[in-house]
Short mmCIF file of C-alpha atoms in Angstrom, two decimals:
data_model
loop_
_atom_site.label_atom_id
_atom_site.label_comp_id
_atom_site.label_asym_id
_atom_site.label_seq_id
_atom_site.Cartn_x
_atom_site.Cartn_y
_atom_site.Cartn_z
CA MET A 12 -43.26 51.86 -56.45
CA ASP A 13 -46.68 49.97 -58.33
CA ILE A 14 -48.65 48.31 -55.65
CA SER A 15 -50.22 44.26 -57.14
CA PHE A 16 -51.28 41.79 -55.77
CA ALA A 17 -50.32 39.18 -58.45
CA GLY A 18 -50.49 35.97 -57.24
CA ILE A 19 -50.44 36.23 -53.44
CA GLY A 20 -51.94 33.63 -52.08
CA GLN A 21 -52.89 31.90 -55.06
CA VAL A 22 -53.94 28.61 -54.50
CA ALA A 23 -55.57 26.17 -57.17
CA ALA A 24 -57.18 22.96 -58.26
CA THR A 25 -58.23 21.16 -61.73
CA PHE A 26 -61.76 20.74 -62.03
CA GLU A 27 -63.54 19.39 -65.13
CA ALA A 28 -64.63 22.31 -67.54
CA GLN A 29 -68.91 21.88 -68.54
CA GLU A 30 -68.99 24.19 -71.09
CA PRO A 31 -72.22 26.71 -71.77
CA THR A 32 -75.06 25.02 -73.20
CA GLY A 33 -79.36 26.14 -73.42
CA GLY A 34 -78.10 28.53 -76.91
CA SER A 35 -75.24 30.42 -74.97
CA VAL A 36 -72.92 31.39 -77.28
CA GLU A 37 -70.06 31.90 -74.45
CA ARG A 38 -67.41 29.51 -74.18
CA LEU A 39 -64.63 29.22 -71.36
CA GLU A 40 -61.99 31.58 -71.31
CA ILE A 41 -59.01 32.34 -68.70
CA GLY A 42 -60.37 34.76 -66.55
CA MET A 43 -63.47 34.00 -66.26
CA ALA A 44 -65.26 33.49 -62.86
CA VAL A 45 -66.80 29.97 -62.53
CA THR A 46 -69.44 28.04 -60.16
CA LEU A 47 -69.33 24.47 -59.34
CA THR A 48 -71.93 23.01 -61.11
CA ALA A 49 -71.61 19.42 -60.73
CA ALA A 50 -69.18 17.28 -58.56
CA ASN A 51 -65.69 18.02 -60.00
CA THR A 52 -67.00 20.19 -62.30
CA VAL A 53 -67.36 23.64 -62.64
CA GLY A 54 -68.95 26.36 -65.50
CA ILE A 55 -70.79 29.92 -65.74
CA GLY A 56 -73.50 28.74 -63.70
CA ALA A 57 -76.12 31.06 -63.23
CA ALA A 58 -76.46 34.34 -61.95
CA ASP A 59 -76.30 34.49 -58.57
CA GLY A 60 -74.26 31.09 -57.74
CA THR A 61 -72.03 30.71 -55.57
CA LEU A 62 -68.84 31.86 -56.53
CA CYS A 63 -65.72 28.85 -56.41
CA GLY A 64 -63.17 30.61 -58.36
CA VAL A 65 -61.33 31.88 -61.55
CA ILE A 66 -60.27 29.99 -64.40
CA LEU A 67 -56.34 29.84 -64.74
CA ALA A 68 -55.66 27.65 -67.81
CA LEU A 69 -58.17 25.44 -70.13
CA GLU A 70 -57.06 21.99 -71.29
CA LYS A 71 -57.93 20.14 -74.62
CA ASP A 72 -59.02 17.09 -72.28
CA GLY A 73 -61.42 19.54 -70.81
CA LYS A 74 -60.10 20.36 -67.21
CA ALA A 75 -59.83 23.67 -66.26
CA THR A 76 -57.61 25.05 -63.27
CA VAL A 77 -59.18 27.01 -61.27
CA GLN A 78 -57.48 29.67 -58.45
CA VAL A 79 -59.98 29.08 -55.14
CA ASP A 80 -58.07 31.37 -53.13
CA GLY A 81 -55.82 34.12 -52.86
CA PHE A 82 -55.62 37.78 -54.99
CA ALA A 83 -57.16 37.85 -58.26
CA GLN A 84 -58.45 40.11 -60.72
CA VAL A 85 -61.77 39.73 -62.20
CA GLY A 86 -64.87 41.23 -64.49
CA TYR A 87 -67.72 42.30 -62.41
CA SER A 88 -71.25 43.18 -64.23
CA GLY A 89 -73.97 44.26 -63.05
CA ALA A 90 -75.47 48.08 -62.11
CA THR A 91 -73.88 48.12 -58.87
CA ALA A 92 -70.20 47.75 -57.97
CA PRO A 93 -68.73 45.87 -55.76
CA ALA A 94 -67.30 48.32 -52.89
CA VAL A 95 -63.74 48.75 -51.68
CA GLY A 96 -63.97 45.94 -48.36
CA TRP A 97 -65.69 43.15 -47.24
CA ALA A 98 -68.59 41.98 -50.50
CA ASN A 99 -70.76 39.02 -50.41
CA LEU A 100 -69.95 37.63 -54.46
CA ALA A 101 -71.76 35.74 -56.95
CA VAL A 102 -71.48 34.57 -60.44
CA ASP A 103 -73.20 36.70 -62.87
CA GLY A 104 -74.06 33.80 -65.71
CA ALA A 105 -71.41 35.12 -68.09
CA GLY A 106 -68.08 34.95 -66.25
CA LYS A 107 -67.91 37.59 -64.17
CA VAL A 108 -68.77 38.28 -61.01
CA GLN A 109 -71.68 40.83 -59.59
CA VAL A 110 -72.73 41.84 -55.76
CA ALA A 111 -74.72 38.73 -54.68
CA SER A 112 -78.38 39.83 -54.63
CA THR A 113 -78.46 36.85 -51.75
CA GLY A 114 -76.11 34.83 -49.82
CA GLY A 115 -72.76 35.24 -52.01
CA ARG A 116 -69.13 34.13 -51.38
CA SER A 117 -67.53 36.34 -49.31
CA CYS A 118 -64.89 38.04 -50.74
CA LEU A 119 -62.06 41.25 -50.08
CA VAL A 120 -62.12 43.43 -52.87
CA VAL A 121 -59.23 45.38 -52.53
CA GLN A 122 -58.87 47.65 -55.74
CA VAL A 123 -62.32 48.60 -58.48
CA ASP A 124 -62.42 50.07 -61.91
CA THR A 125 -65.31 51.51 -62.80
CA ASN A 126 -63.85 52.26 -66.38
CA ALA A 127 -62.67 48.63 -67.39
CA GLN A 128 -65.13 46.79 -64.85
CA THR A 129 -62.83 44.84 -63.05
CA ALA A 130 -62.27 43.98 -59.67
CA VAL A 131 -59.22 42.97 -57.51
CA ILE A 132 -60.30 40.17 -54.93
CA LYS A 133 -59.32 38.05 -52.27
CA LEU A 134 -61.11 34.99 -53.03
#
């Protein structure tokens, strides 16, 4: 039997989607880690921004469905992979999470794949 955390405790909310600016070629995509960038609005934010959740869907009207609770698979960046257990995570400003240098959101990390640079976390 395989172990899967997919969909457990999933809670999602709809936000306005802020597209990256400032010359960034990144666009918001499903699976990206996002932060609140303004009232009712999510975007990739800046490195070390507080993790809000993970994009589940993007609509043509500029709305994003964001998973704000439950288990989710996310990409991570940085020199240090999140360790299994409780970790303070933040967005990296490019759609992934990173170990927070200060503050961050406390998340339960249950799986880490260092080859794929992904982690399964409980938001």
